[in-house]
Short mmCIF file of C-alpha atoms and ligand atoms in Angstrom, two decimals:
data_model
loop_
_atom_site.label_atom_id
_atom_site.label_comp_id
_atom_site.label_asym_id
_atom_site.label_seq_id
_atom_site.Cartn_x
_atom_site.Cartn_y
_atom_site.Cartn_z
CA MET E 76 -6.63 206.64 -23.23
CA LYS E 77 -4.53 205.40 -25.75
CA VAL E 78 -6.25 203.26 -27.99
CA ALA E 79 -5.23 201.00 -30.91
CA VAL E 80 -7.81 199.40 -33.55
CA ILE E 81 -6.74 196.51 -35.44
CA GLY E 82 -8.78 196.28 -38.09
CA THR E 83 -10.58 199.40 -39.68
CA GLY E 84 -13.70 197.92 -41.30
CA TYR E 85 -17.40 198.54 -40.65
CA VAL E 86 -17.01 197.64 -36.94
CA GLY E 87 -13.31 199.37 -36.49
CA LEU E 88 -14.06 202.65 -38.26
CA VAL E 89 -16.71 203.32 -36.13
CA VAL E 90 -15.14 201.95 -32.59
CA GLY E 91 -12.01 203.77 -33.64
CA ALA E 92 -13.69 207.06 -34.31
CA GLY E 93 -16.25 206.78 -31.72
CA LEU E 94 -13.39 206.49 -28.91
CA ALA E 95 -11.54 209.48 -30.28
CA GLU E 96 -14.80 211.12 -30.02
CA THR E 97 -14.33 211.17 -26.50
CA GLY E 98 -11.00 212.54 -26.18
CA ASN E 99 -9.08 209.15 -26.34
CA SER E 100 -6.17 209.01 -28.83
CA VAL E 101 -6.58 206.22 -31.19
CA THR E 102 -4.79 204.54 -33.70
CA CYS E 103 -6.88 202.73 -36.34
CA VAL E 104 -4.54 200.11 -37.81
CA ASP E 105 -5.30 197.75 -41.35
CA ILE E 106 -3.27 195.94 -43.32
CA ASN E 107 -5.16 196.98 -46.60
CA GLU E 108 -2.75 199.67 -47.36
CA GLU E 109 -4.91 201.30 -50.27
CA ARG E 110 -7.63 201.80 -47.56
CA ILE E 111 -5.27 203.22 -45.11
CA ARG E 112 -3.72 205.98 -47.71
CA LEU E 113 -7.37 206.86 -48.50
CA LEU E 114 -8.08 207.57 -44.64
CA LYS E 115 -5.21 209.42 -44.23
CA GLU E 116 -6.54 211.13 -47.73
CA GLY E 117 -10.13 211.67 -45.91
CA VAL E 118 -11.70 209.21 -47.73
CA ILE E 119 -13.87 207.43 -45.84
CA PRO E 120 -14.44 203.82 -47.69
CA ILE E 121 -17.64 202.58 -46.35
CA PHE E 122 -21.20 204.69 -46.26
CA GLU E 123 -22.60 204.74 -42.81
CA PRO E 124 -24.67 208.29 -41.67
CA GLY E 125 -22.66 210.34 -39.23
CA LEU E 126 -19.42 208.43 -39.72
CA GLU E 127 -17.51 210.83 -42.33
CA SER E 128 -17.93 213.84 -40.48
CA MET E 129 -17.11 211.96 -37.09
CA VAL E 130 -13.68 210.71 -38.89
CA ARG E 131 -12.90 213.80 -40.26
CA ARG E 132 -13.30 215.91 -36.86
CA ASN E 133 -11.27 213.60 -35.02
CA PHE E 134 -8.40 212.77 -37.91
CA GLU E 135 -7.93 216.90 -37.94
CA SER E 136 -7.62 217.19 -34.18
CA GLY E 137 -4.85 214.64 -34.26
CA ARG E 138 -6.90 212.57 -31.91
CA LEU E 139 -7.60 209.34 -34.80
CA LYS E 140 -4.49 208.27 -36.74
CA PHE E 141 -4.43 205.75 -39.60
CA THR E 142 -1.30 203.41 -39.89
CA THR E 143 -0.63 199.83 -41.57
CA ASP E 144 2.04 199.11 -38.46
CA THR E 145 0.35 196.79 -36.09
CA VAL E 146 3.68 196.41 -34.01
CA LYS E 147 4.49 200.20 -33.51
CA ALA E 148 0.43 200.75 -32.53
CA VAL E 149 0.51 197.90 -30.32
CA SER E 150 3.71 199.07 -28.82
CA GLU E 151 2.44 202.78 -28.30
CA ASN E 152 -1.00 202.16 -27.15
CA LEU E 153 -2.62 200.38 -23.74
CA VAL E 154 -5.95 199.25 -24.90
CA ILE E 155 -5.79 197.05 -28.24
CA PHE E 156 -9.31 196.60 -29.67
CA LEU E 157 -9.69 193.25 -32.62
CA ALA E 158 -11.82 194.12 -35.05
CA VAL E 159 -11.15 191.57 -37.74
CA PRO E 160 -13.26 189.65 -39.76
CA THR E 161 -14.48 186.43 -38.68
CA PRO E 162 -16.06 185.21 -42.08
CA MET E 163 -17.80 181.51 -42.37
CA GLY E 164 -15.81 178.61 -42.96
CA GLU E 165 -16.96 176.17 -45.56
CA ASP E 166 -18.33 174.06 -42.49
CA GLY E 167 -20.39 176.89 -41.33
CA SER E 168 -17.81 177.72 -38.19
CA ALA E 169 -16.57 181.01 -37.78
CA ASP E 170 -13.31 181.31 -39.58
CA LEU E 171 -10.50 182.27 -36.88
CA LYS E 172 -7.43 182.84 -38.97
CA HIS E 173 -7.84 186.82 -39.24
CA VAL E 174 -8.39 186.83 -35.29
CA LEU E 175 -5.31 184.43 -34.57
CA ASP E 176 -3.28 186.42 -37.15
CA ALA E 177 -3.95 189.78 -35.82
CA ALA E 178 -3.30 188.34 -32.30
CA ALA E 179 0.56 187.32 -33.54
CA GLU E 180 1.08 190.19 -34.61
CA VAL E 181 -0.37 191.90 -31.86
CA ALA E 182 2.25 189.86 -29.27
CA SER E 183 4.99 191.13 -31.06
CA GLY E 184 4.23 194.72 -30.05
CA ILE E 185 3.83 193.97 -26.44
CA ASN E 186 6.61 196.23 -24.34
CA GLU E 187 4.26 196.78 -21.10
CA PHE E 188 1.02 195.89 -19.80
CA LYS E 189 -1.84 195.72 -22.36
CA VAL E 190 -5.07 194.95 -22.57
CA ILE E 191 -6.10 193.06 -25.83
CA VAL E 192 -10.17 193.43 -26.56
CA ASP E 193 -11.72 190.99 -28.64
CA LYS E 194 -14.80 193.21 -30.62
CA SER E 195 -14.74 190.67 -33.58
CA THR E 196 -17.67 188.10 -33.02
CA VAL E 197 -16.20 185.06 -32.07
CA PRO E 198 -17.28 181.72 -30.73
CA VAL E 199 -17.11 180.67 -27.07
CA GLY E 200 -13.34 179.80 -25.97
CA THR E 201 -11.65 182.18 -28.39
CA ALA E 202 -10.58 184.55 -25.53
CA ALA E 203 -8.62 181.66 -23.95
CA LYS E 204 -7.43 181.03 -27.49
CA VAL E 205 -6.00 184.41 -27.85
CA GLN E 206 -4.74 184.45 -24.63
CA LYS E 207 -2.97 180.86 -24.96
CA LEU E 208 -1.22 181.91 -28.31
CA ILE E 209 -0.39 184.99 -27.12
CA ALA E 210 1.28 183.99 -23.89
CA GLY E 211 3.04 181.71 -26.16
CA LEU E 212 4.67 184.11 -28.02
CA THR E 213 5.81 186.89 -25.24
CA ASP E 214 6.65 186.57 -21.75
CA LYS E 215 5.14 190.51 -21.29
CA PRO E 216 2.14 190.98 -19.36
CA PHE E 217 -1.48 191.37 -21.09
CA ALA E 218 -5.05 190.62 -20.36
CA VAL E 219 -7.57 189.61 -23.11
CA VAL E 220 -10.76 190.72 -22.82
CA SER E 221 -13.96 189.51 -24.88
CA ASN E 222 -16.31 192.79 -25.52
CA PRO E 223 -18.63 192.07 -28.81
CA GLU E 224 -20.28 194.73 -30.46
CA PHE E 225 -23.92 195.18 -30.92
CA LEU E 226 -23.85 198.07 -33.43
CA LYS E 227 -26.19 197.47 -36.60
CA GLU E 228 -24.97 198.81 -39.77
CA GLY E 229 -27.01 202.08 -40.90
CA ASN E 230 -26.70 203.43 -37.35
CA ALA E 231 -23.47 202.40 -36.43
CA VAL E 232 -22.28 205.43 -34.87
CA GLY E 233 -25.47 206.39 -33.30
CA ASP E 234 -25.43 202.80 -31.39
CA PHE E 235 -21.47 203.05 -30.63
CA LEU E 236 -22.06 206.25 -28.93
CA LYS E 237 -25.50 205.21 -27.08
CA PRO E 238 -25.21 201.68 -26.68
CA ASP E 239 -28.63 199.46 -25.18
CA ARG E 240 -25.89 197.75 -23.28
CA VAL E 241 -21.98 197.31 -23.06
CA VAL E 242 -21.21 193.39 -22.29
CA ILE E 243 -17.17 193.04 -21.02
CA GLY E 244 -16.35 189.43 -20.45
CA CYS E 245 -13.19 189.53 -18.63
CA ASP E 246 -11.45 187.52 -15.85
CA ASN E 247 -8.62 190.18 -14.88
CA ALA E 248 -10.02 192.96 -12.61
CA GLU E 249 -7.23 195.63 -14.08
CA ALA E 250 -8.31 195.23 -17.74
CA GLU E 251 -12.04 195.34 -16.36
CA THR E 252 -11.47 198.40 -14.92
CA ILE E 253 -9.70 199.98 -17.70
CA ILE E 254 -12.22 199.17 -20.12
CA SER E 255 -15.69 200.13 -18.33
CA GLU E 256 -13.72 203.75 -17.77
CA LEU E 257 -13.44 203.71 -21.32
CA TYR E 258 -17.32 203.30 -21.68
CA ALA E 259 -18.42 204.92 -19.03
CA PRO E 260 -18.71 208.50 -21.57
CA PHE E 261 -21.34 206.13 -23.48
CA VAL E 262 -23.25 204.57 -20.40
CA ARG E 263 -24.23 207.88 -18.80
CA THR E 264 -27.93 208.03 -19.55
CA GLY E 265 -27.93 204.36 -17.27
CA HIS E 266 -27.30 202.11 -19.69
CA PRO E 267 -25.73 199.25 -18.26
CA ILE E 268 -22.21 197.82 -18.46
CA LEU E 269 -22.46 194.00 -18.13
CA THR E 270 -19.54 192.28 -16.88
CA MET E 271 -19.42 188.55 -16.78
CA SER E 272 -17.32 185.69 -18.17
CA PRO E 273 -15.62 185.89 -21.36
CA GLN E 274 -17.40 182.49 -22.38
CA SER E 275 -20.48 184.04 -21.81
CA ALA E 276 -19.67 187.48 -23.28
CA GLU E 277 -18.72 185.39 -26.23
CA LEU E 278 -22.54 183.50 -26.18
CA THR E 279 -24.54 186.87 -25.75
CA LYS E 280 -23.07 188.29 -29.20
CA TYR E 281 -24.66 184.95 -30.89
CA ALA E 282 -27.39 185.11 -28.91
CA ALA E 283 -28.99 188.28 -29.40
CA ASN E 284 -28.33 187.98 -33.18
CA ALA E 285 -30.19 184.50 -33.54
CA LEU E 286 -33.15 185.96 -31.41
CA LEU E 287 -33.24 189.06 -33.70
CA ALA E 288 -33.10 187.19 -36.72
CA THR E 289 -35.47 184.23 -35.33
CA LYS E 290 -38.10 187.59 -35.08
CA ILE E 291 -37.04 188.58 -38.74
CA SER E 292 -37.92 184.74 -40.13
CA PHE E 293 -40.97 184.37 -37.76
CA ILE E 294 -42.72 187.25 -39.10
CA ASN E 295 -41.56 186.52 -43.05
CA GLU E 296 -43.37 182.96 -42.20
CA LEU E 297 -46.50 184.79 -41.22
CA ALA E 298 -46.41 187.17 -44.02
CA VAL E 299 -46.33 184.25 -46.22
CA LEU E 300 -49.28 182.58 -44.63
CA CYS E 301 -51.27 185.85 -44.09
CA ASP E 302 -50.98 186.46 -48.25
CA GLN E 303 -53.19 182.70 -48.35
CA LEU E 304 -55.26 183.53 -45.92
CA GLY E 305 -56.27 187.35 -46.65
CA ALA E 306 -55.07 188.82 -43.31
CA ASP E 307 -52.63 191.69 -43.63
CA VAL E 308 -49.17 191.44 -41.90
CA ASN E 309 -49.13 194.85 -40.87
CA GLU E 310 -52.57 194.75 -39.00
CA VAL E 311 -50.82 191.48 -37.39
CA ARG E 312 -47.56 192.84 -36.66
CA GLN E 313 -48.90 195.89 -35.06
CA GLY E 314 -51.70 193.91 -32.91
CA ILE E 315 -48.54 191.82 -31.98
CA GLY E 316 -45.85 194.38 -31.65
CA THR E 317 -47.82 196.53 -29.04
CA ASP E 318 -47.62 193.29 -26.57
CA SER E 319 -44.52 194.68 -24.16
CA ARG E 320 -43.57 191.39 -23.98
CA ILE E 321 -42.96 190.89 -27.60
CA GLY E 322 -42.03 194.80 -28.58
CA PRO E 323 -42.16 195.97 -32.69
CA ASN E 324 -38.89 195.71 -33.49
CA PHE E 325 -37.41 193.36 -35.97
CA LEU E 326 -41.03 192.34 -36.64
CA PHE E 327 -40.95 193.77 -40.37
CA PRO E 328 -40.84 191.19 -43.13
CA GLY E 329 -38.90 191.34 -46.42
CA MET E 330 -37.08 189.23 -48.71
CA GLY E 331 -35.29 187.44 -45.82
CA PHE E 332 -32.17 188.79 -43.59
CA GLY E 333 -28.79 189.52 -45.32
CA GLY E 334 -25.82 190.96 -44.26
CA SER E 335 -22.39 190.27 -43.26
CA CYS E 336 -23.40 189.07 -39.64
CA PHE E 337 -26.74 187.32 -39.24
CA PRO E 338 -26.13 184.38 -41.90
CA LYS E 339 -22.56 183.75 -40.65
CA ASP E 340 -23.31 184.30 -37.16
CA LEU E 341 -26.36 182.00 -36.86
CA ARG E 342 -24.47 179.40 -38.71
CA ALA E 343 -21.54 179.62 -36.49
CA LEU E 344 -23.86 179.25 -33.18
CA ASN E 345 -25.35 176.50 -34.86
CA TYR E 346 -22.25 174.48 -35.75
CA THR E 347 -21.00 175.38 -32.08
CA ALA E 348 -23.88 173.88 -30.72
CA GLN E 349 -23.48 170.74 -33.01
CA GLN E 350 -19.73 170.35 -31.79
CA ASN E 351 -21.53 170.21 -28.26
CA GLY E 352 -23.88 168.00 -28.95
CA VAL E 353 -26.83 170.28 -28.64
CA GLU E 354 -29.47 170.92 -31.14
CA LEU E 355 -30.54 174.08 -31.82
CA ARG E 356 -33.55 173.86 -33.48
CA VAL E 357 -35.40 177.09 -33.38
CA VAL E 358 -31.83 178.53 -34.90
CA LYS E 359 -32.00 176.01 -37.53
CA ALA E 360 -35.63 176.79 -38.19
CA ALA E 361 -34.29 180.59 -38.56
CA ILE E 362 -32.04 179.79 -40.95
CA ASP E 363 -34.05 177.21 -43.08
CA ALA E 364 -37.03 179.77 -42.96
CA ASN E 365 -34.64 182.56 -44.26
CA GLU E 366 -33.18 180.82 -47.32
CA VAL E 367 -37.09 179.68 -48.34
CA GLN E 368 -37.81 183.37 -47.99
CA LYS E 369 -35.36 184.43 -50.07
CA ASN E 370 -37.24 182.97 -53.17
CA TYR E 371 -40.70 184.38 -52.18
CA ILE E 372 -40.89 187.59 -54.59
CA PRO E 373 -38.75 185.71 -57.23
CA GLN E 374 -41.71 183.13 -57.34
CA LYS E 375 -43.97 185.89 -57.40
CA ILE E 376 -42.21 187.19 -60.64
CA SER E 377 -42.44 183.95 -62.21
CA LYS E 378 -45.99 183.37 -61.49
CA HIS E 379 -46.98 186.61 -62.63
CA PHE E 380 -45.18 186.38 -65.77
CA SER E 381 -46.01 182.27 -66.46
CA GLY E 382 -42.46 181.48 -65.38
CA ASN E 383 -41.55 183.43 -69.28
CA MET E 384 -39.27 186.13 -68.44
CA ASN E 385 -36.98 186.08 -71.07
CA GLY E 386 -36.45 189.47 -72.51
CA LEU E 387 -38.31 191.05 -70.17
CA THR E 388 -36.30 194.53 -68.51
CA ILE E 389 -37.00 194.89 -65.10
CA ALA E 390 -36.19 197.46 -62.55
CA VAL E 391 -34.08 196.85 -59.17
CA TRP E 392 -34.63 199.75 -56.85
CA GLY E 393 -31.95 198.65 -53.66
CA LEU E 394 -29.13 196.32 -53.44
CA ALA E 395 -27.61 196.97 -50.06
CA PHE E 396 -28.74 194.38 -47.72
CA LYS E 397 -30.88 197.13 -45.83
CA ALA E 398 -31.19 200.94 -45.97
CA ASN E 399 -28.40 203.28 -45.11
CA THR E 400 -25.34 201.38 -46.07
CA ASP E 401 -23.65 200.43 -48.73
CA ASP E 402 -22.85 197.00 -47.69
CA ILE E 403 -24.22 194.26 -50.21
CA ARG E 404 -22.72 190.83 -48.24
CA GLU E 405 -25.26 188.54 -48.07
CA SER E 406 -27.82 191.12 -49.58
CA PRO E 407 -31.14 189.27 -50.66
CA ALA E 408 -30.77 191.36 -53.88
CA MET E 409 -28.16 189.17 -55.27
CA PRO E 410 -30.31 185.71 -55.29
CA LEU E 411 -32.59 188.35 -56.90
CA LEU E 412 -30.77 189.31 -59.38
CA ASP E 413 -29.18 185.93 -60.02
CA PHE E 414 -32.73 184.51 -60.50
CA LEU E 415 -33.23 187.64 -62.74
CA LEU E 416 -30.21 186.69 -64.88
CA GLU E 417 -30.85 183.26 -65.00
CA ASN E 418 -34.13 183.95 -66.91
CA GLY E 419 -32.94 186.25 -69.20
CA VAL E 420 -34.06 189.65 -67.98
CA THR E 421 -32.40 192.76 -68.67
CA ILE E 422 -31.65 194.42 -65.13
CA ASN E 423 -32.17 198.18 -64.81
CA ALA E 424 -30.69 198.28 -61.36
CA TYR E 425 -29.92 201.49 -58.85
CA ASP E 426 -29.56 202.22 -55.52
CA PRO E 427 -28.74 205.53 -53.63
CA GLN E 428 -25.29 204.04 -52.27
CA ALA E 429 -24.30 200.04 -53.05
CA MET E 430 -23.80 200.48 -56.78
CA ASP E 431 -20.04 200.54 -56.64
CA ALA E 432 -19.75 197.45 -54.63
CA THR E 433 -22.52 195.74 -57.17
CA LYS E 434 -20.64 196.99 -59.72
CA LYS E 435 -17.49 194.91 -58.48
CA ILE E 436 -19.55 191.76 -58.57
CA TYR E 437 -21.98 191.92 -61.44
CA LYS E 438 -19.78 194.22 -63.84
CA ASP E 439 -21.49 194.92 -67.20
CA GLN E 440 -24.61 191.96 -66.54
CA LEU E 441 -26.70 194.76 -64.99
CA ASN E 442 -27.59 198.43 -66.39
CA PHE E 443 -26.64 200.80 -63.49
CA HIS E 444 -29.11 203.82 -63.23
CA SER E 445 -28.34 207.09 -61.55
CA SER E 446 -32.15 207.85 -59.91
CA VAL E 447 -35.35 205.63 -59.52
CA TYR E 448 -36.83 207.38 -62.36
CA ASP E 449 -33.72 206.42 -65.10
CA ALA E 450 -34.14 202.74 -63.74
CA VAL E 451 -37.94 202.38 -64.27
CA ASP E 452 -38.02 204.11 -67.74
CA ASN E 453 -39.71 201.23 -70.21
CA ALA E 454 -39.24 198.58 -67.79
CA ASP E 455 -41.56 195.86 -67.60
CA ALA E 456 -42.09 195.72 -63.99
CA LEU E 457 -39.92 197.13 -60.78
CA VAL E 458 -38.86 195.08 -57.83
CA ILE E 459 -37.94 196.86 -54.40
CA ALA E 460 -35.16 195.25 -53.02
CA THR E 461 -34.22 197.41 -50.02
CA GLU E 462 -36.15 200.01 -47.90
CA TRP E 463 -34.14 203.47 -48.81
CA ASN E 464 -36.10 206.18 -47.43
CA GLU E 465 -35.52 208.11 -50.77
CA PHE E 466 -37.94 205.09 -52.21
CA ARG E 467 -40.86 205.57 -50.05
CA HIS E 468 -42.51 208.63 -51.67
CA PRO E 469 -41.64 208.54 -55.65
CA ASP E 470 -43.64 210.71 -58.41
CA PHE E 471 -46.05 207.70 -58.83
CA GLU E 472 -47.42 209.31 -62.13
CA LYS E 473 -44.17 209.82 -63.66
CA ILE E 474 -43.23 206.36 -63.19
CA LEU E 475 -46.81 204.74 -64.59
CA ARG E 476 -46.02 206.91 -67.72
CA SER E 477 -42.21 205.52 -68.31
CA MET E 478 -42.97 202.01 -67.32
CA LYS E 479 -43.91 199.58 -69.97
CA GLN E 480 -45.81 197.94 -67.88
CA PRO E 481 -46.88 199.28 -64.56
CA ILE E 482 -46.29 196.10 -62.41
CA VAL E 483 -44.60 196.26 -58.65
CA PHE E 484 -43.40 193.49 -56.80
CA ASP E 485 -42.47 195.30 -53.51
CA GLY E 486 -40.23 192.76 -51.19
CA ARG E 487 -39.90 195.47 -48.78
CA ASN E 488 -44.06 196.70 -47.96
CA LEU E 489 -43.08 200.05 -48.82
CA PHE E 490 -46.44 200.92 -49.69
CA SER E 491 -49.86 200.05 -49.57
CA THR E 492 -51.41 197.73 -51.76
CA LYS E 493 -54.83 199.54 -52.19
CA ALA E 494 -53.27 203.07 -53.02
CA MET E 495 -50.87 201.23 -55.48
CA GLU E 496 -53.79 199.77 -56.99
CA LYS E 497 -55.97 202.75 -57.26
CA LEU E 498 -52.94 203.99 -58.92
CA GLY E 499 -53.50 201.86 -61.48
CA PHE E 500 -50.29 199.52 -60.44
CA VAL E 501 -50.39 195.64 -60.40
CA TYR E 502 -48.80 195.54 -56.83
CA TYR E 503 -47.37 192.62 -54.97
CA SER E 504 -45.93 192.68 -51.70
CA VAL E 505 -45.17 190.68 -48.62
CA GLY E 506 -47.98 189.79 -46.74
CA GLN E 507 -49.98 193.40 -47.08
CA GLN E 508 -53.53 193.16 -48.45
CA ILE E 509 -54.70 196.54 -47.43
P1 LIG V 171 -14.56 194.36 -42.30
O1 LIG V 171 -14.30 193.18 -43.39
O2 LIG V 171 -15.84 195.40 -42.70
O3 LIG V 171 -13.42 195.02 -41.87
C1 LIG V 171 -12.36 194.01 -41.15
C2 LIG V 171 -11.17 194.70 -41.22
O4 LIG V 171 -9.89 194.19 -41.16
C3 LIG V 171 -10.16 195.18 -42.94
O5 LIG V 171 -10.43 196.24 -43.35
C4 LIG V 171 -9.37 194.06 -43.30
O6 LIG V 171 -8.55 194.37 -44.04
C5 LIG V 171 -8.63 194.52 -41.43
N1 LIG V 171 -7.74 192.91 -41.10
C6 LIG V 171 -8.05 191.89 -41.75
N2 LIG V 171 -6.92 190.99 -41.07
C7 LIG V 171 -6.37 192.24 -40.58
C8 LIG V 171 -5.09 192.28 -39.83
N3 LIG V 171 -4.40 190.96 -39.78
N4 LIG V 171 -4.60 193.23 -39.03
C9 LIG V 171 -5.11 194.52 -39.77
N5 LIG V 171 -6.48 194.61 -40.41
C10 LIG V 171 -6.65 193.51 -40.68
O7 LIG V 171 -15.53 193.47 -41.33
P2 LIG V 171 -16.55 193.68 -40.00
O8 LIG V 171 -17.85 193.94 -40.83
O9 LIG V 171 -16.10 195.03 -39.43
O10 LIG V 171 -16.60 193.38 -38.88
C11 LIG V 171 -15.54 192.89 -37.90
C12 LIG V 171 -15.72 192.11 -36.79
O11 LIG V 171 -16.91 192.52 -35.96
C13 LIG V 171 -16.59 190.43 -37.22
O12 LIG V 171 -16.15 189.70 -36.73
C14 LIG V 171 -18.35 190.93 -37.41
O13 LIG V 171 -18.80 189.90 -37.39
C15 LIG V 171 -17.96 191.96 -36.57
N6 LIG V 171 -19.65 192.86 -36.30
C16 LIG V 171 -19.67 193.28 -37.30
C17 LIG V 171 -20.60 194.18 -36.88
C18 LIG V 171 -21.29 194.94 -38.74
O14 LIG V 171 -22.71 195.24 -38.50
N7 LIG V 171 -20.31 194.82 -39.73
C19 LIG V 171 -21.72 194.53 -35.97
C20 LIG V 171 -20.81 193.82 -34.78
C21 LIG V 171 -20.25 192.85 -35.02
#
C-alpha cells in the first residue's frame, strides 16, 4: 500500500518505518528541514531501541522515503497519517493547531480518494473537525479515520509491530477496509482490530492513558504511606499485582509520571470533561498526586541535609523521563534539577541517552559526565532519577571509594535497602524498607 506520514517525530518515524517493514511504500514528511536532511543521511534524530536498524533497512530498500513536501506526498499516496504534536494549551486543552495546519496542507494535495488517518492524540470531535476543514478546501473524495497510537517510548518498535490491539474509529466502510488491511500483518497472533466510532476511538486513547497514569499515582501514594507505616511497597505491589483483576504493570512507585503524553493527555481529558459539565475526580486526583510525588525525593534530600544544601555536589543518574528513551519532556528529573540548583547544589549529571536534550535546556548549569562513576566522583550524594538498566549493577565498592559522603536517594527503587545499608550507604528510596 502507498502511505504518507505527516510528522516524523517519535510516533511518525516508528509508524512510517513499521509500515515500510511489512512491504508498504512509505513517505515520511516533516516541516523540520534539518530533521529530514539528517534522516536522508541516515542519522536518526531520536533514540528508540530497534528503530535505527529498521529505518536504515527500509530506507536502503527504497520502501521508506523522507521529504518536506506534504502536497506531493499526499498526491502520490493513498493513506495519509497525521502524526503531528498536540501539545497542551494554556488552559489544559489539547492544542490542535498542528493537526489543523497539517490537515489544511493535506487538503491541497488531494487529487483522488484518500484515507486521512489521525494518529495524533486528539480530543473527541477532532476527526469531525478535520473532515469539515478539508471538505471546505477540496471537492475531491476522502475519508477521515481516527487511529490512536498506543506505543510507549522505550519499546515503541515492539509495541507498533505487535500491538495489543488496533483501534480504528471510522464511519466510512471503504476506509475501514483499507486501514484494517494495512494493519493485518501486525495482528496475526490474534490481537484484535477494534472498529468503533471516531468519537469512541478518540476517547479510548485518553481513557487508556488516564487509567495507566492513575495506577502509577495510586502506587506512588501507597509508597509514601509504606514509608510512614514501615510496610514495604514491593511486597505490597506484588501482593496486589498478582491479582489477575489488578495485574502487575504500572505499579512501580517512583518520582511521578512524566513524558510527552500522560501529563498533557490527563489534563486534556479533564478539560474535555469540564467543558461538558462532567467532573472526572479520579483523573484530577491522579494529576494532583503526581505533582506532589515529584517533591518526594527533593523533600527527602532536604530533610537529610536539614535544609542546608548550599555548596554540596550531588550526582544525578538519569535525566530521561523513563529508561530507553532520550525524551526529557516533563521528566520528573527536571523539577529535581531545578530544586537542586535553587538550593545552591553543584550537579554532576549522567544519562546514557538524554544528555544532549538536557544540555539544550540547562546549558552550563550542570556538569555533564560520561559515566556513572565520573558523576559520583567526590559527590556528597547520588540521586537516581531514571531506571536505566546500566544503573542496576554498578561497582558499589568503587562508588563508595569515590563519593565524599555515601548517600543515595533512589527515586526508582533500583536497589534493596538492606543490601545498600550493608554495603555502607545511607539509602533512601520510595516506600522500600527491605
Ligand atoms: P514529536 O514532537 O516527536 O513529532 C512531531 C513531528 O511533527 C515533529 O518532527 C514536527 O516537526 C512535525 N510537524 C509539526 N507540524 C507539522 C506539519 N504541519 N507538517 C509536517 N510535520 C509537522 O511528537 P510525537 O511524540 O511523535 O507525538 C505526535 C502525536 O502522537 C501527539 O499527538 C502525541 O500525543 C501522540 N502520541 C505520542 C506518543 C509518544 O510516546 N511520543 C505515543 C502515542 C501517541
